[in-house]
Coordinates of C-alpha atoms and ligand atoms in Angstrom, one line a residue:
M1 CA -5.7 13.9 33.8
L2 CA -7.9 15.5 31.3
A3 CA -6.6 18.8 32.5
S4 CA -3.1 18.1 31.4
L5 CA -4.4 16.5 28.2
T6 CA -6.1 19.7 27.3
M7 CA -3.0 21.8 27.9
A8 CA -0.6 20.4 25.3
T9 CA -0.7 21.9 21.8
L10 CA -0.3 20.0 18.6
I11 CA 0.2 20.9 14.9
I12 CA -0.7 18.3 12.4
V13 CA 1.0 18.7 9.0
G14 CA -1.4 17.4 6.3
A15 CA -5.2 17.1 6.3
G16 CA -5.3 13.7 4.5
A17 CA -6.6 10.4 5.9
S18 CA -3.9 10.0 8.5
G19 CA -3.9 13.6 9.7
L20 CA -7.7 13.8 10.0
A21 CA -7.9 10.3 11.6
A22 CA -5.4 11.4 14.2
A23 CA -7.2 14.6 14.9
S24 CA -10.6 13.0 15.2
R25 CA -9.3 10.3 17.5
L26 CA -7.6 12.9 19.7
V27 CA -10.8 15.0 20.1
E28 CA -12.9 11.8 20.7
K29 CA -10.5 11.1 23.6
G30 CA -10.8 14.5 25.1
F31 CA -8.0 16.5 23.5
D32 CA -9.3 20.1 23.2
P33 CA -9.7 20.8 19.4
D34 CA -8.7 24.4 20.0
R35 CA -5.2 23.1 20.8
I36 CA -4.9 21.4 17.4
T37 CA -3.9 23.2 14.3
I38 CA -4.0 21.3 11.0
L39 CA -1.9 22.8 8.2
E40 CA -2.8 21.7 4.7
A41 CA -0.7 22.7 1.7
E42 CA -3.5 22.1 -0.9
N43 CA -6.7 24.2 -1.2
R44 CA -8.7 21.1 -0.2
I45 CA -8.6 18.4 2.5
G46 CA -8.1 14.7 1.5
G47 CA -4.5 14.3 0.5
R48 CA -4.2 11.3 -1.8
I49 CA -8.0 10.8 -1.5
H50 CA -9.5 13.1 -4.1
T51 CA -13.0 12.5 -5.2
V52 CA -14.3 14.8 -7.9
P53 CA -17.9 15.2 -9.0
H54 CA -18.4 14.1 -12.6
G55 CA -21.6 13.8 -14.5
S56 CA -24.2 12.2 -12.3
S57 CA -21.5 10.5 -10.2
V58 CA -17.9 11.0 -9.1
I59 CA -14.4 10.0 -10.3
E60 CA -11.5 9.2 -8.0
M61 CA -8.4 11.1 -8.9
G62 CA -6.6 9.3 -6.0
A63 CA -7.4 6.3 -3.9
Q64 CA -9.9 4.2 -5.9
W65 CA -10.8 1.1 -4.0
V66 CA -11.2 -0.3 -0.5
H67 CA -8.8 -3.2 -0.6
G68 CA -10.5 -6.1 1.1
H69 CA -12.6 -6.2 4.3
D70 CA -11.1 -8.5 6.9
G71 CA -9.2 -6.3 9.4
N72 CA -9.7 -3.3 7.1
V73 CA -10.7 -0.3 9.3
V74 CA -11.8 1.8 6.3
H75 CA -14.1 -1.0 5.2
S76 CA -15.5 -1.2 8.7
L77 CA -16.2 2.6 8.9
A78 CA -17.7 2.7 5.4
A79 CA -19.8 -0.4 5.9
A80 CA -21.1 0.8 9.3
A81 CA -22.2 4.0 7.6
G82 CA -23.9 2.2 4.8
E83 CA -21.5 3.7 2.3
I84 CA -20.1 0.6 0.6
R85 CA -21.6 -0.3 -2.8
T86 CA -23.0 -3.7 -2.5
D87 CA -25.0 -3.9 -5.7
I88 CA -22.0 -4.7 -7.9
H89 CA -20.2 -8.0 -7.5
T90 CA -18.1 -8.1 -10.6
L91 CA -14.4 -7.6 -10.0
E92 CA -13.3 -4.2 -11.3
S93 CA -9.7 -4.4 -12.4
T94 CA -6.9 -2.6 -14.0
G95 CA -6.1 -5.7 -15.9
Y96 CA -7.1 -9.2 -15.2
A97 CA -10.9 -9.0 -15.6
D98 CA -12.2 -11.4 -18.2
N99 CA -14.0 -8.8 -20.3
V100 CA -10.7 -6.8 -20.8
E101 CA -8.9 -7.8 -23.9
M102 CA -5.2 -7.7 -24.6
A103 CA -3.9 -6.3 -27.9
Y104 CA -0.8 -5.1 -29.6
R105 CA -0.8 -1.6 -31.0
D106 CA -1.1 -2.9 -34.6
G107 CA -4.4 -4.5 -33.7
R108 CA -3.2 -8.1 -33.1
K109 CA -5.2 -9.6 -30.3
I110 CA -4.2 -12.2 -27.7
K111 CA -6.7 -15.1 -28.1
P112 CA -8.7 -16.1 -25.0
E113 CA -7.0 -19.5 -24.7
Q114 CA -3.6 -17.7 -24.8
L115 CA -4.6 -15.3 -22.1
K116 CA -6.0 -18.1 -20.0
E117 CA -2.8 -20.1 -20.2
F118 CA -0.7 -17.0 -19.4
K119 CA -2.9 -16.1 -16.4
K120 CA -2.7 -19.7 -15.1
I121 CA 1.1 -19.7 -15.3
L122 CA 1.4 -16.3 -13.7
E123 CA -0.9 -17.3 -10.8
S124 CA 1.2 -20.4 -10.2
I125 CA 4.2 -18.2 -9.9
Y126 CA 2.4 -16.0 -7.4
E127 CA 1.4 -19.1 -5.4
D128 CA 5.1 -20.3 -5.4
S129 CA 6.3 -16.8 -4.5
R130 CA 4.5 -16.9 -1.1
R131 CA 6.7 -19.8 -0.2
D132 CA 9.9 -18.9 -2.0
L133 CA 10.3 -15.2 -1.4
A134 CA 11.2 -15.4 2.2
Q135 CA 14.5 -17.0 1.1
W136 CA 14.9 -14.8 -2.0
E137 CA 17.7 -12.3 -1.6
K138 CA 17.1 -10.4 -4.9
S139 CA 14.3 -8.3 -6.3
L140 CA 10.8 -9.3 -7.0
G141 CA 11.4 -8.8 -10.7
E142 CA 14.4 -11.2 -10.7
Y143 CA 12.2 -13.8 -9.0
F144 CA 9.4 -13.5 -11.6
E145 CA 11.8 -13.5 -14.5
Y146 CA 13.6 -16.6 -13.1
K147 CA 10.4 -18.5 -12.6
F148 CA 9.0 -17.4 -15.9
G149 CA 12.2 -18.5 -17.6
E150 CA 11.8 -22.0 -16.0
H151 CA 8.2 -22.2 -17.4
L152 CA 9.5 -21.2 -20.9
D153 CA 12.3 -23.7 -20.8
R154 CA 10.0 -26.4 -19.5
G155 CA 7.6 -25.9 -22.4
S156 CA 4.7 -24.8 -20.1
F157 CA 3.5 -22.5 -22.9
T158 CA 1.6 -24.5 -25.6
T159 CA -0.5 -21.8 -27.1
M160 CA 2.1 -19.2 -27.9
N161 CA 5.8 -18.7 -28.8
R162 CA 8.4 -17.3 -26.6
S163 CA 8.3 -13.7 -27.8
M164 CA 4.6 -13.4 -27.2
A165 CA 4.9 -14.9 -23.7
L166 CA 7.6 -12.4 -22.9
D167 CA 5.5 -9.5 -24.2
L168 CA 2.8 -10.7 -21.8
L169 CA 5.3 -10.8 -19.0
D170 CA 6.2 -7.2 -19.8
W171 CA 2.6 -6.3 -19.3
A172 CA 2.4 -8.2 -16.0
H173 CA 5.4 -6.3 -14.9
R174 CA 3.7 -2.9 -15.7
S175 CA 0.6 -4.1 -13.9
Q176 CA 2.7 -5.2 -10.8
N177 CA 4.4 -1.8 -10.7
I178 CA 1.0 -0.1 -10.5
E179 CA 0.0 -2.4 -7.7
D180 CA 3.3 -1.8 -5.8
G181 CA 3.7 1.8 -6.7
S182 CA 7.3 1.0 -7.7
D183 CA 9.2 2.2 -10.7
N184 CA 10.5 -1.2 -11.7
W185 CA 10.0 -4.6 -10.1
M186 CA 13.8 -4.9 -10.1
E187 CA 13.7 -2.3 -7.3
T188 CA 11.1 -4.0 -5.3
S189 CA 12.6 -6.2 -2.6
G190 CA 11.5 -9.9 -3.1
S191 CA 11.5 -10.8 0.6
G192 CA 10.5 -7.2 1.5
S193 CA 7.3 -7.6 -0.5
L194 CA 6.2 -10.3 2.0
E195 CA 5.9 -7.5 4.6
Y196 CA 2.8 -6.4 2.8
H197 CA -0.3 -8.1 4.3
E198 CA -3.5 -8.2 2.3
C199 CA -7.0 -7.9 3.9
A200 CA -9.1 -10.8 2.6
G201 CA -12.2 -9.9 0.6
D202 CA -13.0 -8.0 -2.6
Y203 CA -10.0 -5.9 -3.5
T204 CA -11.9 -3.5 -5.7
T205 CA -14.7 -2.5 -3.3
V206 CA -16.0 1.0 -4.0
W207 CA -17.8 3.7 -2.1
K208 CA -21.4 4.6 -3.0
R209 CA -20.7 8.3 -3.0
G210 CA -16.9 8.4 -3.4
Y211 CA -13.9 7.9 -1.1
S212 CA -14.0 11.4 0.3
V213 CA -17.1 10.4 2.4
L214 CA -14.5 8.9 4.7
F215 CA -13.8 12.4 6.0
D216 CA -17.4 13.0 6.8
I217 CA -17.4 9.8 8.8
L218 CA -14.2 10.5 10.6
M219 CA -15.4 14.0 11.6
K220 CA -18.9 12.7 12.5
N221 CA -17.4 10.5 15.2
I222 CA -16.5 13.5 17.2
P223 CA -18.7 13.7 20.3
K224 CA -20.9 16.6 21.3
T225 CA -19.9 18.5 24.4
S226 CA -22.2 18.5 27.5
N227 CA -24.0 21.6 26.3
G228 CA -24.8 19.9 23.0
L229 CA -22.3 21.7 20.8
R230 CA -20.4 19.7 18.2
L231 CA -16.7 20.2 18.7
S232 CA -15.4 21.4 15.4
L233 CA -12.3 20.1 13.7
A234 CA -13.1 21.7 10.4
D235 CA -12.4 25.1 11.9
R236 CA -8.9 23.9 12.9
I237 CA -7.8 23.3 9.3
Q238 CA -5.7 25.9 7.5
L239 CA -5.8 25.3 3.8
N240 CA -3.3 26.7 1.4
S241 CA -0.6 26.5 4.0
P242 CA 2.5 24.6 2.8
V243 CA 5.1 24.2 5.5
H244 CA 8.5 25.5 4.7
L245 CA 10.5 24.8 7.9
I246 CA 10.1 22.9 11.1
R247 CA 12.5 23.9 13.9
W248 CA 12.2 21.1 16.4
N249 CA 15.1 21.3 19.0
S250 CA 14.6 24.5 20.8
G251 CA 11.7 24.1 23.1
Q252 CA 8.3 24.4 21.5
V253 CA 8.4 23.3 17.9
Q254 CA 8.2 26.2 15.4
V255 CA 6.5 25.6 12.1
V256 CA 7.0 28.2 9.4
C257 CA 4.5 28.8 6.6
S258 CA 4.6 31.6 4.1
N259 CA 2.3 33.9 6.0
Q260 CA 2.5 32.7 9.5
T261 CA 4.7 30.9 12.0
Y262 CA 3.0 28.5 14.3
Y263 CA 4.2 27.0 17.7
A264 CA 3.2 23.8 19.4
D265 CA 4.5 21.3 21.9
M266 CA 4.4 18.6 19.2
V267 CA 4.1 18.2 15.5
L268 CA 2.6 15.2 13.8
V269 CA 4.0 15.0 10.3
T270 CA 1.7 13.2 7.9
C271 CA 2.9 14.4 4.5
S272 CA 3.8 11.8 1.9
L273 CA 7.1 10.0 1.9
G274 CA 7.6 11.6 -1.5
V275 CA 7.7 15.1 0.1
L276 CA 10.1 13.9 2.8
K277 CA 12.3 12.3 0.1
D278 CA 12.2 15.5 -1.9
R279 CA 13.1 17.9 0.8
A280 CA 13.3 16.6 4.4
D281 CA 16.8 18.1 4.8
K282 CA 15.5 21.5 4.0
L283 CA 12.2 21.1 5.9
F284 CA 13.6 20.1 9.3
T285 CA 16.2 22.0 11.3
P286 CA 18.3 20.6 12.8
L287 CA 18.5 17.6 10.3
L288 CA 16.5 14.6 11.3
P289 CA 18.5 11.8 13.1
E290 CA 20.6 9.6 10.8
K291 CA 18.3 6.5 11.0
K292 CA 15.3 8.6 10.0
R293 CA 17.1 10.1 7.1
R294 CA 18.2 6.6 5.9
A295 CA 14.6 5.3 6.2
I296 CA 13.3 8.3 4.1
E297 CA 16.0 7.6 1.5
G298 CA 15.6 3.8 1.5
I299 CA 11.9 3.1 1.5
G300 CA 10.5 3.4 -2.0
F301 CA 7.9 5.8 -3.3
G302 CA 6.7 5.6 -6.8
T303 CA 4.4 7.4 -9.2
V304 CA 1.1 6.0 -10.4
D305 CA -1.1 8.2 -12.6
K306 CA -4.6 8.0 -14.1
V307 CA -5.8 9.3 -17.4
F308 CA -9.5 9.6 -18.0
L309 CA -10.7 10.1 -21.5
E310 CA -14.2 11.4 -22.1
Y311 CA -16.2 10.6 -25.2
R312 CA -19.4 12.1 -26.5
R313 CA -21.0 8.7 -26.3
P314 CA -19.5 5.2 -25.8
W315 CA -18.1 3.7 -29.0
W316 CA -17.7 0.4 -27.2
T317 CA -20.3 -2.2 -26.4
S318 CA -21.7 -2.9 -22.9
E319 CA -19.9 -6.2 -22.7
W320 CA -16.5 -4.6 -23.5
G321 CA -14.5 -4.0 -20.3
G322 CA -11.4 -2.4 -21.8
V323 CA -8.1 -3.3 -23.5
N324 CA -4.6 -3.8 -22.2
F325 CA -1.8 -2.8 -24.4
L326 CA 1.1 -5.1 -25.3
T327 CA 4.3 -3.6 -26.6
D328 CA 6.2 -5.3 -29.4
P329 CA 9.8 -4.5 -28.4
A330 CA 10.7 -4.3 -32.1
K331 CA 8.1 -1.5 -32.5
A332 CA 8.6 0.3 -29.2
T333 CA 8.9 4.1 -29.6
G334 CA 10.7 4.6 -26.2
D335 CA 8.0 7.2 -25.3
W336 CA 5.7 6.9 -22.3
D337 CA 2.9 5.5 -24.4
D338 CA 4.8 2.2 -24.7
T339 CA 4.2 1.8 -21.0
L340 CA 0.6 2.7 -20.5
M341 CA -1.3 -0.3 -19.2
G342 CA -4.4 0.0 -21.1
F343 CA -7.9 1.5 -20.8
S344 CA -11.0 0.2 -19.1
T345 CA -14.5 1.3 -18.5
V346 CA -15.5 3.1 -15.3
R347 CA -18.4 2.2 -13.0
G348 CA -21.1 4.8 -13.1
Q349 CA -19.4 6.8 -15.9
P350 CA -20.8 5.6 -19.2
N351 CA -18.7 8.0 -21.3
L352 CA -15.4 7.6 -19.6
L353 CA -12.4 5.3 -20.0
I354 CA -9.6 5.2 -17.5
G355 CA -6.0 4.4 -18.2
W356 CA -3.2 3.7 -15.8
I357 CA 0.5 4.4 -16.0
S358 CA 3.4 4.2 -13.6
G359 CA 7.1 4.9 -12.9
P360 CA 9.4 7.0 -15.1
A361 CA 6.9 6.8 -18.0
A362 CA 4.2 8.4 -15.7
R363 CA 6.6 11.2 -14.9
Q364 CA 7.3 11.8 -18.6
C365 CA 3.6 11.7 -19.3
E366 CA 3.0 14.4 -16.7
N367 CA 5.4 16.6 -18.6
D368 CA 3.4 16.4 -21.8
S369 CA 0.5 18.8 -22.4
D370 CA -3.1 17.7 -22.0
N371 CA -3.5 17.8 -25.8
E372 CA -0.4 15.6 -26.4
V373 CA -1.6 13.0 -23.8
L374 CA -5.1 13.0 -25.3
R375 CA -3.7 12.5 -28.8
K376 CA -1.2 9.7 -27.9
C377 CA -3.8 7.8 -25.8
S378 CA -6.4 8.1 -28.4
A379 CA -4.0 6.9 -31.1
L380 CA -3.2 3.8 -29.0
L381 CA -6.9 3.0 -28.6
R382 CA -7.7 3.6 -32.3
D383 CA -4.7 1.5 -33.4
A384 CA -5.3 -1.4 -31.0
V385 CA -9.1 -1.8 -31.0
G386 CA -10.5 1.1 -33.1
S387 CA -11.2 -1.1 -36.2
D388 CA -13.4 -3.4 -34.1
F389 CA -15.8 -0.5 -33.3
S390 CA -16.7 2.8 -34.9
Y391 CA -14.1 4.7 -32.9
E392 CA -14.6 8.3 -32.2
E393 CA -12.1 10.8 -30.8
P394 CA -12.4 11.8 -27.1
T395 CA -13.7 15.2 -26.3
R396 CA -11.8 15.8 -23.1
I397 CA -9.0 14.5 -20.9
I398 CA -8.9 14.6 -17.1
R399 CA -5.7 13.3 -15.5
T400 CA -3.6 13.1 -12.4
M401 CA -0.1 14.6 -11.8
W402 CA 0.8 13.1 -8.5
H403 CA 4.5 13.5 -9.1
S404 CA 4.7 17.1 -10.3
N405 CA 2.5 18.3 -7.5
R406 CA 5.0 19.4 -4.9
H407 CA 2.6 18.6 -2.1
F408 CA 2.8 14.8 -2.9
C409 CA 5.8 14.1 -5.2
G410 CA 4.4 10.7 -6.2
S411 CA 1.7 8.2 -5.2
Y412 CA 2.5 5.6 -2.6
S413 CA 5.2 3.6 -0.9
Y414 CA 6.8 0.2 -1.4
R415 CA 9.5 -1.9 0.1
S416 CA 12.5 -1.3 -2.2
N417 CA 15.6 -3.4 -2.4
K418 CA 17.4 -0.3 -1.1
S419 CA 15.4 -0.3 2.1
K420 CA 16.6 -3.9 2.6
D421 CA 20.2 -3.0 1.9
L422 CA 20.0 -0.1 4.3
N423 CA 18.0 -2.2 6.8
V424 CA 15.3 0.5 7.3
W425 CA 11.7 -0.3 7.6
A426 CA 8.4 1.4 8.3
T427 CA 9.0 1.3 12.1
D428 CA 12.1 3.6 11.5
L429 CA 9.9 6.0 9.6
A430 CA 7.3 5.9 12.3
E431 CA 9.7 6.4 15.2
P432 CA 9.0 9.7 17.1
I433 CA 11.8 12.1 17.6
H434 CA 12.8 13.6 20.9
D435 CA 14.6 16.9 21.5
S436 CA 17.8 17.0 23.4
N437 CA 15.9 17.3 26.7
G438 CA 14.1 14.1 26.0
S439 CA 10.6 15.5 25.1
V440 CA 8.9 14.0 22.1
R441 CA 8.6 16.8 19.5
L442 CA 8.0 15.1 16.1
L443 CA 5.7 12.2 15.4
F444 CA 5.1 10.5 12.0
A445 CA 2.0 9.0 10.5
G446 CA 0.9 8.1 6.9
E447 CA 0.6 5.0 4.8
A448 CA 4.4 4.6 4.4
T449 CA 4.8 4.3 8.2
H450 CA 2.6 1.2 8.4
D451 CA 4.5 -2.1 8.9
H452 CA 2.2 -4.3 6.8
R453 CA -0.5 -2.3 5.1
Y454 CA 1.5 0.5 3.5
S455 CA 0.3 2.1 0.3
N456 CA -3.4 1.9 1.5
V457 CA -5.9 4.3 2.9
H458 CA -6.6 1.9 5.8
A459 CA -2.9 2.1 6.7
A460 CA -3.1 5.9 6.7
V461 CA -6.1 5.8 9.1
E462 CA -4.5 3.2 11.4
T463 CA -1.3 5.1 11.6
G464 CA -3.2 8.3 12.4
W465 CA -4.9 6.5 15.2
R466 CA -1.7 5.0 16.4
E467 CA -0.1 8.4 16.7
A468 CA -3.2 9.9 18.4
D469 CA -3.0 7.2 21.0
R470 CA 0.7 7.8 21.5
I471 CA 0.0 11.6 22.0
I472 CA -2.7 10.7 24.5
E473 CA -0.2 8.6 26.4
L474 CA 2.5 11.2 26.2
T475 CA 0.3 14.0 27.4
K476 CA -1.2 12.1 30.3
G477 CA 1.7 13.1 32.5
A478 CA 2.3 16.8 33.2
Q479 CA 5.2 16.8 30.7
F480 CA 4.1 19.9 28.8
T481 CA 1.9 21.7 31.2
A482 CA 4.7 23.5 32.9
K483 CA 5.4 25.5 29.8
L484 CA 1.9 26.6 29.2
Ligands
NAG1 C1 5.2 -15.4 -32.3 O1 3.8 -15.5 -32.6 C2 3.2 -14.4 -33.1 C3 1.7 -14.6 -33.1 O2 1.4 -15.9 -33.6 C4 3.8 -14.0 -34.4 O3 3.2 -12.8 -34.9 C5 5.3 -13.8 -34.2 O4 5.9 -13.5 -35.5 C6 5.9 -15.0 -33.6 N1 7.3 -14.6 -33.2 C7 8.3 -15.5 -33.5 C8 9.6 -14.9 -33.0 O5 8.2 -16.6 -34.0
NAG2 C1 18.3 -2.8 -6.5 O1 17.8 -2.2 -7.6 C2 18.7 -1.5 -8.4 C3 18.0 -0.9 -9.6 O2 17.4 -1.8 -10.4 C4 19.8 -2.4 -8.9 O3 20.8 -1.7 -9.6 C5 20.4 -3.1 -7.7 O4 21.4 -4.0 -8.0 C6 19.4 -3.8 -6.8 N1 20.0 -4.3 -5.6 C7 19.7 -5.5 -5.1 C8 20.3 -5.8 -3.8 O5 19.1 -6.3 -5.8
NAG3 C1 16.3 22.0 27.7 O1 16.0 22.5 29.0 C2 16.8 23.6 29.4 C3 16.5 23.9 30.8 O2 15.1 24.1 31.0 C4 16.6 24.8 28.5 O3 17.4 25.9 28.8 C5 16.9 24.4 27.0 O4 16.5 25.4 26.1 C6 16.1 23.1 26.7 N1 16.4 22.7 25.4 C7 15.5 22.3 24.5 C8 16.0 21.8 23.2 O5 14.3 22.4 24.7
NAG4 C1 -0.7 34.2 2.2 O1 -0.3 35.5 1.7 C2 -0.5 35.6 0.3 C3 0.1 36.9 -0.2 O2 -0.1 37.9 0.7 C4 -2.0 35.5 0.0 O3 -2.2 35.5 -1.4 C5 -2.5 34.1 0.5 O4 -3.9 34.0 0.3 C6 -2.2 34.0 2.0 N1 -2.5 32.6 2.4 C7 -3.1 32.3 3.5 C8 -3.3 30.9 3.9 O5 -3.5 33.2 4.3
NAG5 C1 9.7 17.1 -16.4 O1 10.0 18.5 -16.5 C2 10.7 19.0 -15.4 C3 10.7 20.5 -15.5 O2 11.1 20.9 -16.8 C4 12.1 18.4 -15.5 O3 12.9 18.9 -14.4 C5 12.0 16.9 -15.3 O4 13.2 16.3 -15.5 C6 11.0 16.4 -16.4 N1 10.8 15.0 -16.1 C7 10.8 14.0 -17.0 C8 10.5 12.6 -16.5 O5 11.0 14.2 -18.2

């Protein structure tokens, strides 16, 4: 059996969490690494995990947190390797932490009792949503606005007037879009959002040495051969090799890169859903089957970006966790800076603040120059909280451009109302594709192909393992050996 296993050849498109999880699982189970080629478009491995050294620690340009621990395979791998930070128990958050204040651009602050009331009402809506959304035909946004309207009409808000409550709701909307990776909560399916299953436990767990350690762990699991040599996967990765064309219905699959054409019995596609949305019709020949194309079209894929500002020294106090920005609709500029969530402090980085932005505003922000972005962000901070401190201008900006990068075209997937209308789900994205002789030629992994944990690294890893197991099953027979 192992003999036929070692005969089939495989190309993995993408050296991110799912691609490398698949490769390491295959090699663990006896698949000859020399029969695997991993094509990576970037000049680095990692995909949407991108840990960058900074100062005496690191910053995460991509995946930031391990979301929960129960049933979270990434948490298990990291914890077993002793790589989870356990010395910090405070909840790190893009928004709701108690030491993060909420302010209008003109410096007006939301008082603690107002914030407390708002959070309580919002939480009660979240509680209700778990029960209500299954029967809710419309978008998540329409649900929240409907419930919020009920609270406004019922007089639930006693510490603020209607317009301030709505400004806070607008902020909650921006926060939800960052969590979902959606452009607008009117595009997130209400009932579809129930497909997402959380892992219980701290949602903002961090790695001691950064997320990219995951790849060391995945590769380390690869067994040694009987003569003691470590089978090498790293050697199987071709960096700087964007794929231009995959010809999948004429015998062996042909994968065309700029400098070279590769052939294999099967191709595991792990690029982001964003890339598939952008150019699947050009990438695959013949066109993918109708159902797959509809899944690619229907399932949502948004943009979430981070902006790090570096200061010569912190101008804030150690108790200050950050500020969230409220936008007064009467004073909105219509530019992307109306939509920036706010800035918060960064663990292990005393001179940095991190800001989050999503959706069309994030894409606009990506188009501005570094200097423009630095200037606008700094102005927001100075106007909202600068007068409380001796504010100083930042000296440097570091930011992500997940949408503009052709190798990603965005950040992560969500269940859109369009996917509900088209009746397409993660299983449709995950479905392998057979050639006209019935041989499986294309397989799909990646966060967007996970039924319940999409948008997460643990989904990426699980789907990589899922496809590795499928490949093992498929190659157990002599299906491909005749050709080799
Ligand atoms: C609502 O309250 C805020 C803060 O007290 C105040 O600045 C604003 O003018 C009020 N808006 C209306 C429409 O009353
Ligand atoms: C889905 O979202 C779009 C954009 O907001 C909206 O135009 C459309 O009506 C929504 N469809 C459903 C079924 O809610
Ligand atoms: C299917 O099998 C036939 C006979 O072996 C072969 O001629 C043909 O090229 C195959 N088609 C594909 C798509 O592999
Ligand atoms: C592909 O070819 C170009 C131009 O000849 C070269 O600059 C580049 O390094 C090559 N890439 C790889 C992965 O070999
Ligand atoms: C950003 O710039 C590109 C290239 O000029 C353009 O195609 C795109 O529409 C712009 N995006 C936004 C959101 O302004």
